[in-house]
């Protein structure tokens, strides 16, 4: 948001004469609270039940060609015709987001010559290519989220970076590591198939290409499938409609940081109040003649407190080689509940860390522990609810915005301009806990009332991160003997280290949730660790003259058994949650233990990193079957 817009939003005055300050919302102090578990349970369940309606998770299928596939089209880069390619490469990397780029960079670092990155987008960036909506930013600190900062000798300009700075950082990595010239954009892989005879993967694309690769790395991402809800009548709407992940600035005018002047005479509706919506609603409120925000479930919106990077902060980094990985680890340690100095010091390290690691005192009974955890959660949610009361002028609107569920039930959000936007006279919040009923020619219907709109924006997110990998990959992956990955994984993933799978030699997947690796709030860290492991493994295989490496049946079984043995079933707690992707939309019992993480829960990230390092150092490729005997290193 530009300075002028910030001042307008910040300078709003409440009815009691006090001024709303987006920079210092201040209500997150922990006052002593009365906690009545029965009353809280009843309220939370009542709110959950309003949203637990059949069909709430139904989505449109955007994978084929149909009426709705236009919502996937690229508004940012013109499509250019080119002739099909028939090429040989060392490593084909599918996906040009953070995972693909850091993998490419690490492959270059270990001396790999031919690296071909392929993506459906028109350029580098992955989710940061597609998401250019106004106000788009990352709520994980830029110093730990933007990868390879020390390689680039770059310090982000703000504690939380806007999307364009993140995309430029990714483009700069691609340029530095010479990944640009061979990249294939606006190219969708349609089939990846192993050719046993020549020990090559063959990637067939929608451009007619045939790329033969010694290795394949799938870096398809976790937010790559745009999600459109299945609301009756969507195809009837005569106005303009698009998804936040494909913002149409041609229509709205303006850009990511400035007023969208073409909306000045438009009535705009936004469906959704999740992480994307809360970032674009402020700028939309500033630009549109009228803005309706259709909310199914309120987000818990904590303080963000963004600020420019001070010289002191920057020089603190510059003088400490290795600072970035150390800071990433520190963030994860704090979220793990370890007793370390909190360098990042934000909502994640305060609230998320506390909720996932409740206080456990000596002599505490399990019942006390559970109750204490609940009370701590309740206090955090009360602070969020108080913040709304202190920020939003209209009490009715404030009440609708309040999240009544446990903090761990939904992905938390952080923003300082979202709540004040509801004080603008042209912004109206519409409470639709059961979702939108229908879309019509003129607008949409919620609670039996039709809202006429010129423009309808779907801020409805992406298919869940734990969407099985074969679906996220979006094409057929065929291994040895015609084995299809989707069939092999029909009952759940089976991997070694969350990155390789038997029957698919020389094939790696960048680790992601639901893939038997580990999970971190800072997904960049997992991407970097995975990329380094994959590059180092490929280098080792090459050094030993190994042409083909596949996972052994025994190693895969053992690894999967480890995942199952450490799986923690939290469905009892999650059942009481408002439906969200974190509890499988209200059906946590159906979660597949095989999609769990290494070490249980969100995974033991540090243990996993240590295991991978020891595996590489041993150099004996334990768990792999290779075409050459493995000589001692
Ligand atoms: P979300 O899935 O978080 O939000 C989608 C919104 O659409 C929700 O409010 C949802 O309601 C609503 N919705 C869906 N279907 C309907 C329907 N039929 N009727 C009414 N409302 C509906 O998507 P986002 O794009 O906001 O975020 C997706 C993910 O992207 C985040 O979880 C995060 O991982 C990532 N992200 C990260 C950011 C960052 O700063 N790091 C910024 C933006 C996104 P309900 O809540 O009831 O399901």
XYZ file of C-alpha atoms and ligand atoms in Angstrom:
681
model
C 0.000 0.000 0.000
C 1.390 3.450 -0.761
C 1.993 6.050 1.905
C -1.091 8.070 0.993
C -3.389 5.068 1.379
C -1.717 4.068 4.658
C -2.391 7.487 6.148
C -6.012 7.360 5.094
C -6.542 3.979 6.720
C -4.544 4.773 9.842
C -6.136 8.135 10.395
C -9.636 6.806 10.964
C -11.363 8.077 14.049
C -13.616 5.980 16.251
C -16.898 7.215 17.634
C -15.384 7.835 21.072
C -12.898 10.239 19.482
C -9.815 7.991 19.719
C -7.770 7.333 16.595
C -7.207 3.915 15.104
C -3.513 3.330 14.577
C -2.543 0.527 12.265
C 1.037 0.691 13.490
C 0.326 0.174 17.149
C -2.882 -1.757 17.541
C -1.796 -2.480 21.073
C -4.570 -4.725 22.371
C -2.556 -7.936 22.498
C -1.531 -7.460 26.105
C -2.300 -10.413 28.375
C -4.770 -9.194 30.963
C -5.965 -11.761 33.534
C -8.983 -13.525 32.098
C -11.771 -15.581 33.469
C -11.891 -18.856 31.595
C -15.050 -20.922 31.749
C -14.284 -24.068 29.719
C -17.922 -25.141 29.407
C -19.103 -21.798 28.123
C -16.165 -21.535 25.736
C -16.710 -25.076 24.413
C -20.393 -24.356 23.860
C -19.695 -21.104 21.993
C -16.971 -22.639 19.856
C -19.139 -25.631 18.967
C -22.100 -23.399 18.143
C -19.918 -21.386 15.747
C -18.389 -24.545 14.287
C -21.794 -26.069 13.602
C -22.929 -23.024 11.614
C -20.077 -23.775 9.220
C -20.110 -27.556 9.234
C -22.503 -27.831 6.335
C -22.569 -30.542 3.676
C -20.700 -29.654 0.510
C -18.720 -26.816 2.093
C -15.490 -28.156 0.639
C -16.833 -28.793 -2.864
C -14.668 -27.218 -5.528
C -14.725 -26.774 -9.274
C -12.451 -29.035 -11.241
C -9.971 -26.794 -13.018
C -7.656 -29.555 -14.156
C -9.147 -30.178 -17.598
C -10.566 -27.767 -20.128
C -13.970 -26.462 -19.108
C -15.931 -23.268 -18.475
C -13.823 -22.451 -15.457
C -10.297 -23.043 -16.724
C -10.134 -19.365 -17.719
C -9.569 -18.692 -14.001
C -6.147 -20.346 -14.372
C -4.990 -18.286 -17.357
C -1.908 -16.101 -17.074
C -2.770 -12.382 -17.133
C 0.848 -11.280 -16.667
C 2.949 -12.593 -19.556
C 1.826 -12.924 -23.183
C 1.976 -16.437 -24.547
C 4.548 -16.828 -27.311
C 4.577 -19.576 -29.861
C 7.739 -21.678 -30.143
C 8.736 -24.855 -31.921
C 8.778 -28.113 -29.909
C 12.133 -29.045 -28.395
C 13.803 -32.447 -28.486
C 16.591 -32.084 -25.953
C 18.821 -33.958 -23.564
C 19.477 -32.443 -20.142
C 21.175 -33.512 -16.907
C 18.356 -32.515 -14.594
C 14.820 -31.516 -15.465
C 13.227 -29.524 -12.642
C 9.453 -29.264 -12.796
C 8.429 -26.018 -11.124
C 10.047 -22.577 -11.082
C 8.987 -21.520 -7.609
C 11.157 -21.329 -4.512
C 11.709 -25.129 -4.468
C 12.686 -25.360 -8.144
C 14.897 -22.285 -8.079
C 16.866 -23.235 -4.969
C 17.232 -26.768 -6.356
C 18.547 -25.340 -9.635
C 20.961 -23.066 -7.778
C 22.283 -25.923 -5.637
C 22.661 -28.171 -8.673
C 24.714 -25.447 -10.319
C 26.815 -25.116 -7.175
C 27.708 -28.821 -7.327
C 28.718 -28.435 -10.969
C 25.711 -29.720 -12.869
C 25.876 -28.386 -16.414
C 22.501 -28.793 -18.053
C 19.552 -27.825 -15.902
C 16.129 -27.351 -17.458
C 13.450 -25.730 -15.314
C 9.923 -26.107 -16.660
C 6.829 -24.226 -15.497
C 3.313 -23.411 -16.644
C 3.811 -19.828 -15.541
C 5.348 -17.200 -17.790
C 8.370 -16.706 -15.524
C 10.103 -17.519 -12.257
C 8.473 -17.195 -8.860
C 5.890 -19.955 -8.433
C 3.293 -18.651 -6.010
C 5.046 -15.246 -6.173
C 4.676 -15.227 -9.942
C 0.960 -15.788 -9.751
C -0.021 -13.835 -6.656
C 0.241 -10.154 -7.511
C -2.941 -8.949 -5.876
C -2.825 -5.505 -4.259
C -0.980 -5.595 -0.954
C 0.435 -9.096 -1.541
C 3.163 -9.886 0.926
C 4.569 -12.648 3.047
C 3.729 -12.703 6.730
C 6.790 -14.795 7.521
C 9.771 -12.527 8.158
C 11.610 -11.636 4.927
C 15.056 -12.283 6.428
C 14.187 -15.943 6.884
C 11.642 -16.382 4.096
C 13.492 -14.983 1.054
C 15.998 -17.691 0.126
C 19.752 -17.432 -0.464
C 20.090 -13.851 0.742
C 23.754 -14.328 1.594
C 24.494 -15.767 -1.856
C 22.925 -12.657 -3.356
C 24.452 -10.305 -0.801
C 21.004 -8.799 -0.393
C 19.104 -7.596 2.664
C 15.327 -7.169 2.195
C 14.011 -3.651 2.540
C 11.345 -4.501 5.132
C 10.778 -7.012 7.909
C 7.866 -8.419 5.873
C 8.442 -8.209 2.147
C 5.859 -7.425 -0.489
C 5.373 -9.922 -3.300
C 7.333 -8.010 -5.954
C 10.474 -7.927 -3.800
C 10.174 -11.673 -3.211
C 9.688 -12.356 -6.912
C 12.686 -10.179 -7.790
C 14.784 -12.086 -5.240
C 13.831 -15.369 -6.909
C 14.568 -13.982 -10.367
C 17.953 -12.769 -9.107
C 18.839 -16.277 -7.872
C 17.835 -17.730 -11.246
C 20.015 -15.160 -13.011
C 23.013 -15.588 -10.713
C 22.978 -19.364 -11.160
C 22.384 -19.210 -14.890
C 19.007 -20.914 -14.834
C 17.268 -18.474 -17.157
C 18.366 -19.397 -20.665
C 17.333 -23.031 -20.512
C 14.079 -22.474 -18.614
C 10.866 -23.388 -20.420
C 7.916 -21.211 -19.431
C 4.265 -21.438 -20.348
C 5.023 -25.115 -20.656
C 3.012 -27.790 -18.882
C 4.477 -31.240 -18.402
C 1.879 -33.771 -19.489
C 3.741 -37.035 -18.911
C 7.001 -37.951 -17.205
C 8.049 -41.469 -18.072
C 11.081 -43.601 -17.235
C 12.858 -45.241 -20.169
C 14.651 -48.261 -18.718
C 16.713 -48.964 -21.786
C 18.490 -45.632 -21.933
C 18.118 -44.882 -18.229
C 16.495 -41.530 -18.906
C 13.325 -39.786 -17.896
C 11.312 -38.460 -20.826
C 9.148 -35.439 -20.189
C 6.393 -34.760 -22.706
C 4.925 -31.267 -22.599
C 1.895 -29.434 -23.929
C 4.278 -27.654 -26.361
C 5.117 -30.973 -28.011
C 8.552 -31.069 -26.359
C 10.378 -34.263 -25.533
C 12.984 -33.556 -22.870
C 15.231 -36.468 -21.916
C 16.792 -36.136 -18.487
C 19.204 -38.175 -16.378
C 17.406 -36.937 -13.256
C 14.036 -35.387 -12.558
C 13.219 -33.153 -9.617
C 9.573 -32.402 -8.962
C 9.267 -28.995 -7.313
C 5.593 -28.497 -8.023
C 4.809 -26.451 -4.925
C 2.016 -26.513 -2.402
C -0.143 -23.587 -3.494
C -0.152 -24.383 -7.186
C -3.777 -25.457 -7.609
C -6.139 -22.510 -7.628
C -9.301 -23.323 -5.688
C -12.696 -22.170 -6.889
C -15.647 -23.175 -4.731
C -18.465 -25.020 -6.418
C -21.226 -22.430 -6.005
C -24.323 -22.942 -8.141
C -24.683 -20.374 -10.913
C -21.063 -19.240 -11.129
C -21.132 -19.515 -14.883
C -24.099 -17.116 -15.090
C -22.392 -14.031 -13.687
C -22.263 -11.310 -16.353
C -19.811 -8.999 -14.575
C -16.059 -9.363 -14.246
C -14.725 -12.179 -12.060
C -11.262 -13.496 -11.273
C -9.239 -15.251 -8.561
C -6.771 -13.348 -6.358
C -4.023 -15.573 -7.784
C -4.660 -14.108 -11.273
C -5.320 -10.427 -10.533
C -6.615 -8.490 -13.527
C -5.020 -5.026 -13.311
C -6.216 -4.353 -16.853
C -9.696 -4.273 -15.341
C -8.977 -2.745 -11.917
C -6.271 -0.271 -12.909
C -3.434 0.527 -10.520
C -0.895 -2.009 -9.367
C 0.214 -3.969 -6.320
C 0.975 -0.794 -4.380
C -1.270 1.928 -5.758
C -4.919 2.850 -5.992
C -6.940 0.851 -8.508
C -8.450 3.841 -10.265
C -10.698 1.883 -12.609
C -12.672 0.579 -9.622
C -13.786 4.068 -8.584
C -17.233 3.527 -10.119
C -17.472 -0.211 -9.441
C -19.255 -2.333 -6.874
C -16.860 -5.115 -5.932
C -17.485 -8.305 -3.958
C -14.763 -10.450 -2.392
C -15.493 -14.026 -1.367
C -13.181 -15.103 1.416
C -11.376 -13.658 4.402
C -8.261 -15.843 4.524
C -4.578 -14.911 4.225
C -4.874 -13.462 0.687
C -8.137 -11.604 1.289
C -6.961 -9.855 4.429
C -4.058 -8.377 2.447
C -6.090 -7.058 -0.482
C -9.227 -5.833 1.295
C -7.584 -2.607 2.549
C -6.468 -1.501 -0.938
C -9.804 -2.608 -2.433
C -11.708 -0.597 0.160
C -9.610 2.434 -0.771
C -10.285 2.001 -4.466
C -13.804 0.680 -5.063
C -16.982 2.712 -5.059
C -18.459 -0.011 -2.865
C -16.871 -3.147 -1.434
C -18.754 -6.131 -0.030
C -16.669 -8.680 1.851
C -18.419 -12.045 2.070
C -17.075 -13.888 5.083
C -17.666 -17.552 5.881
C -15.196 -17.900 8.771
C -13.346 -14.982 10.333
C -9.561 -15.200 10.468
C -7.603 -14.554 13.640
C -5.704 -11.442 12.575
C -2.746 -10.618 14.790
C -0.411 -7.639 14.846
C 2.086 -7.509 11.993
C 4.125 -4.415 12.842
C 5.983 -4.224 9.556
C 8.926 -1.844 9.385
C 11.789 -0.892 7.109
C 15.051 -2.714 7.671
C 17.184 -0.417 9.806
C 20.874 0.029 9.197
C 21.506 -1.607 12.546
C 19.581 -4.731 11.557
C 21.274 -4.860 8.151
C 24.794 -4.453 9.499
C 24.080 -7.085 12.156
C 23.470 -9.548 9.322
C 26.284 -8.403 7.089
C 28.896 -8.983 9.751
C 27.848 -12.548 10.524
C 28.405 -15.096 7.769
C 25.879 -17.905 8.066
C 23.402 -15.545 9.684
C 20.456 -16.491 7.481
C 20.384 -20.232 8.130
C 21.085 -19.570 11.815
C 18.083 -17.229 11.945
C 15.888 -19.751 10.112
C 16.890 -22.397 12.646
C 16.326 -19.996 15.516
C 12.774 -19.304 14.290
C 12.075 -23.007 14.071
C 13.588 -23.618 17.526
C 11.305 -20.996 19.032
C 8.284 -22.587 17.344
C 9.487 -25.913 18.737
C 9.293 -24.439 22.220
C 13.028 -24.510 22.798
C 14.498 -22.133 25.331
C 16.424 -19.852 22.967
C 16.522 -16.113 22.341
C 13.645 -15.173 20.037
C 15.373 -13.323 17.190
C 12.333 -12.954 14.934
C 10.027 -11.921 17.752
C 6.631 -11.754 16.049
C 3.159 -13.231 16.109
C 4.395 -16.619 14.972
C 7.019 -16.871 17.689
C 4.623 -15.573 20.338
C 1.286 -17.190 19.600
C 1.946 -20.114 17.297
C 4.895 -21.192 19.451
C 2.857 -20.953 22.645
C -0.120 -22.849 21.285
C 2.027 -25.697 19.977
C 4.118 -25.917 23.136
C 1.863 -25.239 26.087
C 3.438 -24.724 29.504
C 4.195 -28.031 31.233
C 5.160 -27.697 34.847
C 6.554 -30.427 37.090
C 3.787 -32.376 38.773
C 1.083 -31.197 36.353
C -1.539 -33.871 35.691
C -2.523 -34.545 32.087
C -5.909 -32.958 32.816
C -4.251 -29.819 34.152
C -1.941 -29.733 31.166
C -4.845 -29.966 28.726
C -6.848 -27.322 30.582
C -3.862 -25.020 30.821
C -3.203 -25.396 27.097
C -6.806 -24.513 26.408
C -6.688 -21.497 28.659
C -3.544 -20.198 26.993
C -5.198 -20.654 23.621
C -8.320 -18.901 24.883
C -6.287 -15.924 26.115
C -4.622 -15.548 22.743
C -7.979 -15.669 20.959
C -9.474 -13.212 23.454
C -6.629 -10.803 22.690
C -7.444 -11.111 18.998
C -11.132 -10.493 19.723
C -10.293 -7.462 21.893
C -8.192 -6.064 19.082
C -11.289 -6.120 16.880
C -13.396 -4.312 19.474
C -10.700 -1.695 19.846
C -10.287 -1.186 16.108
C -13.633 -1.601 14.391
C -16.131 1.181 15.002
C -19.395 -0.578 14.263
C -20.122 -3.103 17.061
C -22.170 -5.354 14.754
C -19.334 -5.583 12.241
C -16.840 -6.113 15.054
C -18.855 -9.041 16.378
C -19.020 -10.721 12.965
C -15.240 -10.385 12.582
C -14.509 -12.223 15.833
C -13.010 -15.690 15.490
C -14.583 -18.156 17.916
C -12.352 -21.220 17.729
C -8.991 -22.297 19.050
C -5.916 -20.645 17.574
C -4.629 -23.988 16.315
C -7.784 -24.579 14.248
C -6.955 -22.301 11.324
C -3.889 -20.766 9.775
C -3.367 -17.529 11.713
C -3.045 -14.223 9.880
C -1.183 -11.006 10.678
C -2.111 -7.586 9.366
C -2.549 -4.031 10.550
C -4.677 -2.472 7.817
C -7.309 -5.192 7.411
C -9.494 -4.480 10.431
C -9.461 -0.660 10.002
C -10.714 -1.142 6.424
C -14.119 -2.022 7.893
C -14.374 1.541 9.207
C -14.435 2.912 5.678
C -17.968 4.059 4.790
C -17.966 2.135 1.484
C -16.964 -1.249 2.977
C -19.601 -3.703 4.172
C -18.943 -7.062 5.790
C -21.521 -9.736 5.006
C -21.768 -12.661 7.411
C -22.346 -15.923 5.526
C -21.230 -18.762 7.818
C -22.925 -21.340 5.598
C -21.221 -19.945 2.475
C -22.534 -18.253 -0.627
C -25.853 -19.729 -1.749
C -25.770 -18.941 -5.445
C -24.126 -16.721 -7.975
C -26.526 -14.986 -10.354
C -26.241 -12.947 -13.539
C -26.065 -9.780 -11.474
C -24.138 -10.803 -8.364
C -24.548 -13.336 -5.602
C -26.973 -14.474 -2.969
C -26.136 -14.847 0.692
C -28.693 -15.323 3.497
C -31.454 -15.042 0.889
C -30.346 -11.541 -0.126
C -28.985 -10.715 -3.575
C -25.988 -8.376 -3.785
C -25.501 -6.736 -7.171
C -21.873 -6.554 -8.235
C -19.793 -5.280 -11.131
C -16.840 -7.399 -10.112
C -16.567 -10.617 -8.117
C -13.178 -11.595 -6.715
C -12.588 -15.136 -5.512
C -10.135 -14.933 -2.598
C -10.850 -18.606 -2.095
C -7.314 -19.919 -1.917
C -5.674 -23.048 -3.199
C -6.159 -26.756 -2.776
C -4.705 -27.779 0.564
C -0.959 -28.242 0.964
C -1.563 -31.886 1.817
C -3.296 -32.521 -1.508
C -1.592 -35.746 -2.615
C 1.568 -35.092 -4.602
C 0.388 -36.846 -7.800
C -2.557 -34.431 -8.009
C -0.375 -31.403 -7.321
C 2.065 -32.616 -9.989
C -0.922 -32.523 -12.336
C 0.342 -35.081 -14.833
C 1.101 -38.756 -15.178
C 4.380 -39.926 -13.711
C 5.227 -43.384 -14.959
C 8.113 -45.323 -13.461
C 9.619 -48.750 -13.957
C 7.476 -51.364 -15.665
C 4.712 -48.831 -16.364
C 4.122 -48.201 -12.648
C 2.029 -45.052 -12.223
C 2.848 -42.908 -9.213
C -0.819 -42.058 -8.649
C -1.594 -45.791 -8.435
C 1.378 -46.568 -6.257
C 0.326 -43.807 -3.857
C -3.406 -44.530 -4.020
C -3.419 -45.536 -0.342
C -0.934 -42.825 0.640
C 2.665 -41.839 0.055
C 5.598 -44.242 0.323
C 9.042 -42.661 0.286
C 12.577 -42.616 1.482
C 13.294 -39.344 3.348
C 10.125 -37.811 1.887
C 12.001 -37.220 -1.371
C 12.409 -40.502 -3.296
C 10.040 -43.371 -4.010
C 10.666 -46.945 -5.145
C 10.080 -47.748 -8.791
C 10.997 -44.220 -9.844
C 14.781 -44.194 -10.153
C 16.758 -40.947 -10.339
C 13.573 -39.173 -9.311
C 13.324 -36.646 -6.480
C 10.513 -34.639 -4.961
C 11.224 -31.411 -3.117
C 9.807 -32.122 0.354
C 6.338 -30.780 1.099
C 3.559 -31.342 3.644
C 1.832 -34.697 3.300
C 4.881 -36.269 1.687
C 6.580 -37.884 4.699
C 9.143 -35.114 5.093
C 8.785 -32.352 7.666
C 6.736 -29.181 7.953
C 7.787 -25.707 8.971
C 5.850 -22.449 9.131
C 8.791 -21.185 7.075
C 8.433 -23.427 4.031
C 11.553 -21.865 2.508
C 13.717 -23.610 5.092
C 12.363 -27.039 4.132
C 12.810 -26.164 0.453
C 16.446 -25.178 1.031
C 17.283 -28.275 3.054
C 15.588 -30.529 0.499
C 17.277 -28.810 -2.443
C 20.723 -29.102 -0.862
C 20.159 -32.783 -0.130
C 18.958 -33.531 -3.655
C 21.863 -31.666 -5.283
C 24.429 -33.303 -2.986
C 22.966 -36.765 -3.647
C 23.050 -36.277 -7.429
C 26.653 -35.081 -7.187
C 27.612 -38.137 -5.091
C 25.925 -40.504 -7.548
C 27.748 -38.870 -10.441
C 31.082 -38.989 -8.640
C 30.674 -42.735 -8.114
C 29.701 -43.312 -11.727
C 26.252 -44.539 -10.769
C 23.752 -44.233 -13.598
C 20.620 -45.538 -11.911
C 19.595 -45.330 -8.261
C 16.282 -46.582 -6.941
C 14.920 -46.960 -3.419
C 15.018 -50.509 -2.088
C 11.762 -52.107 -0.999
C 13.077 -52.704 2.493
C 14.259 -49.119 2.999
C 10.942 -47.736 1.844
C 8.983 -50.088 4.107
C 11.128 -49.130 7.075
C 10.739 -45.435 6.405
C 6.960 -45.710 6.015
C 6.762 -47.826 9.187
C 8.612 -45.040 10.991
C 6.054 -42.508 9.762
C 3.171 -44.717 10.934
C 4.784 -45.495 14.289
C 5.246 -41.827 15.169
C 1.949 -40.573 13.748
C 0.042 -38.543 16.316
C -3.708 -38.711 16.020
C -5.025 -35.306 17.081
C -8.462 -35.806 15.592
C -10.187 -35.458 18.976
C -8.936 -31.898 19.424
C -9.318 -31.035 15.760
C -12.903 -32.300 15.618
C -13.952 -29.490 17.931
C -12.429 -26.991 15.528
C -14.189 -24.844 13.015
C -13.775 -26.625 9.682
C -10.616 -25.684 7.813
C -7.933 -27.372 5.765
C -6.049 -28.040 9.020
C -8.763 -30.470 10.125
C -9.636 -31.769 6.691
C -12.655 -29.439 6.517
C -14.197 -30.861 9.678
C -13.298 -34.466 9.042
C -9.963 -34.983 10.821
C -10.511 -38.730 11.309
C -10.181 -39.215 7.554
C -6.631 -37.870 7.577
C -4.203 -40.460 6.266
C -1.437 -41.375 8.750
C 0.813 -42.247 5.805
C 0.744 -38.589 4.847
C 2.304 -37.793 8.219
C 5.687 -36.237 8.839
C 9.015 -37.756 9.863
C 9.083 -37.849 13.658
C 5.327 -37.320 14.103
C 3.174 -34.180 14.284
C 4.711 -31.501 12.114
C 7.878 -33.529 11.962
C 11.223 -33.397 13.693
C 12.937 -30.946 11.370
C 16.294 -30.853 13.130
C 16.392 -34.648 13.503
C 15.521 -35.034 9.825
C 18.268 -32.597 8.760
C 20.790 -34.495 10.904
C 19.670 -37.824 9.470
C 20.078 -36.561 5.892
C 23.521 -35.133 6.660
C 24.697 -38.387 8.220
C 23.288 -40.328 5.272
C 25.225 -38.185 2.809
C 28.400 -38.303 4.882
C 28.262 -42.096 5.134
C 28.268 -42.089 1.346
C 27.025 -45.682 1.135
C 23.601 -44.763 -0.272
C 21.886 -46.793 2.423
C 18.452 -47.781 1.199
C 19.240 -47.302 -2.491
C 19.721 -49.978 -5.121
C 22.305 -48.829 -7.642
C 23.386 -50.166 -11.018
C 27.059 -50.063 -9.928
C 28.444 -51.450 -6.700
C 28.985 -48.649 -4.222
C 32.719 -48.274 -3.648
C 33.855 -46.953 -0.291
C 34.357 -43.193 -0.336
P -7.657 -19.558 2.284
O -7.936 -20.974 1.980
O -6.901 -19.211 3.495
O -8.977 -18.720 2.326
C -10.035 -18.959 1.436
C -11.221 -18.143 1.879
O -12.308 -18.390 1.011
C -11.672 -18.525 3.275
O -12.055 -17.375 3.951
C -12.842 -19.454 2.990
O -13.753 -19.554 4.039
C -13.455 -18.752 1.798
N -14.342 -19.632 1.027
C -14.015 -20.757 0.362
N -15.102 -21.302 -0.205
C -16.152 -20.499 0.114
C -17.536 -20.539 -0.163
N -18.083 -21.536 -0.890
N -18.323 -19.551 0.329
C -17.764 -18.557 1.067
N -16.460 -18.475 1.365
C -15.664 -19.440 0.890
O -6.949 -18.980 0.964
P -5.857 -17.858 0.833
O -5.601 -17.586 -0.593
O -6.249 -16.709 1.666
O -4.596 -18.537 1.475
C -4.199 -19.837 1.089
C -2.861 -20.137 1.682
O -1.905 -19.347 1.005
C -2.699 -19.743 3.134
O -3.160 -20.708 4.002
C -1.219 -19.584 3.215
O -0.626 -20.834 3.387
C -0.872 -18.999 1.873
N -0.755 -17.542 1.940
C 0.279 -17.061 2.652
C 0.452 -15.717 2.787
C 1.580 -15.240 3.614
O 1.594 -14.068 3.964
N 2.544 -16.067 3.970
C -0.447 -14.752 2.152
C -1.500 -15.377 1.414
C -1.648 -16.715 1.324
P -13.493 -20.617 5.231
O -12.423 -20.000 6.079
O -14.777 -20.753 5.884
O -13.026 -21.887 4.578
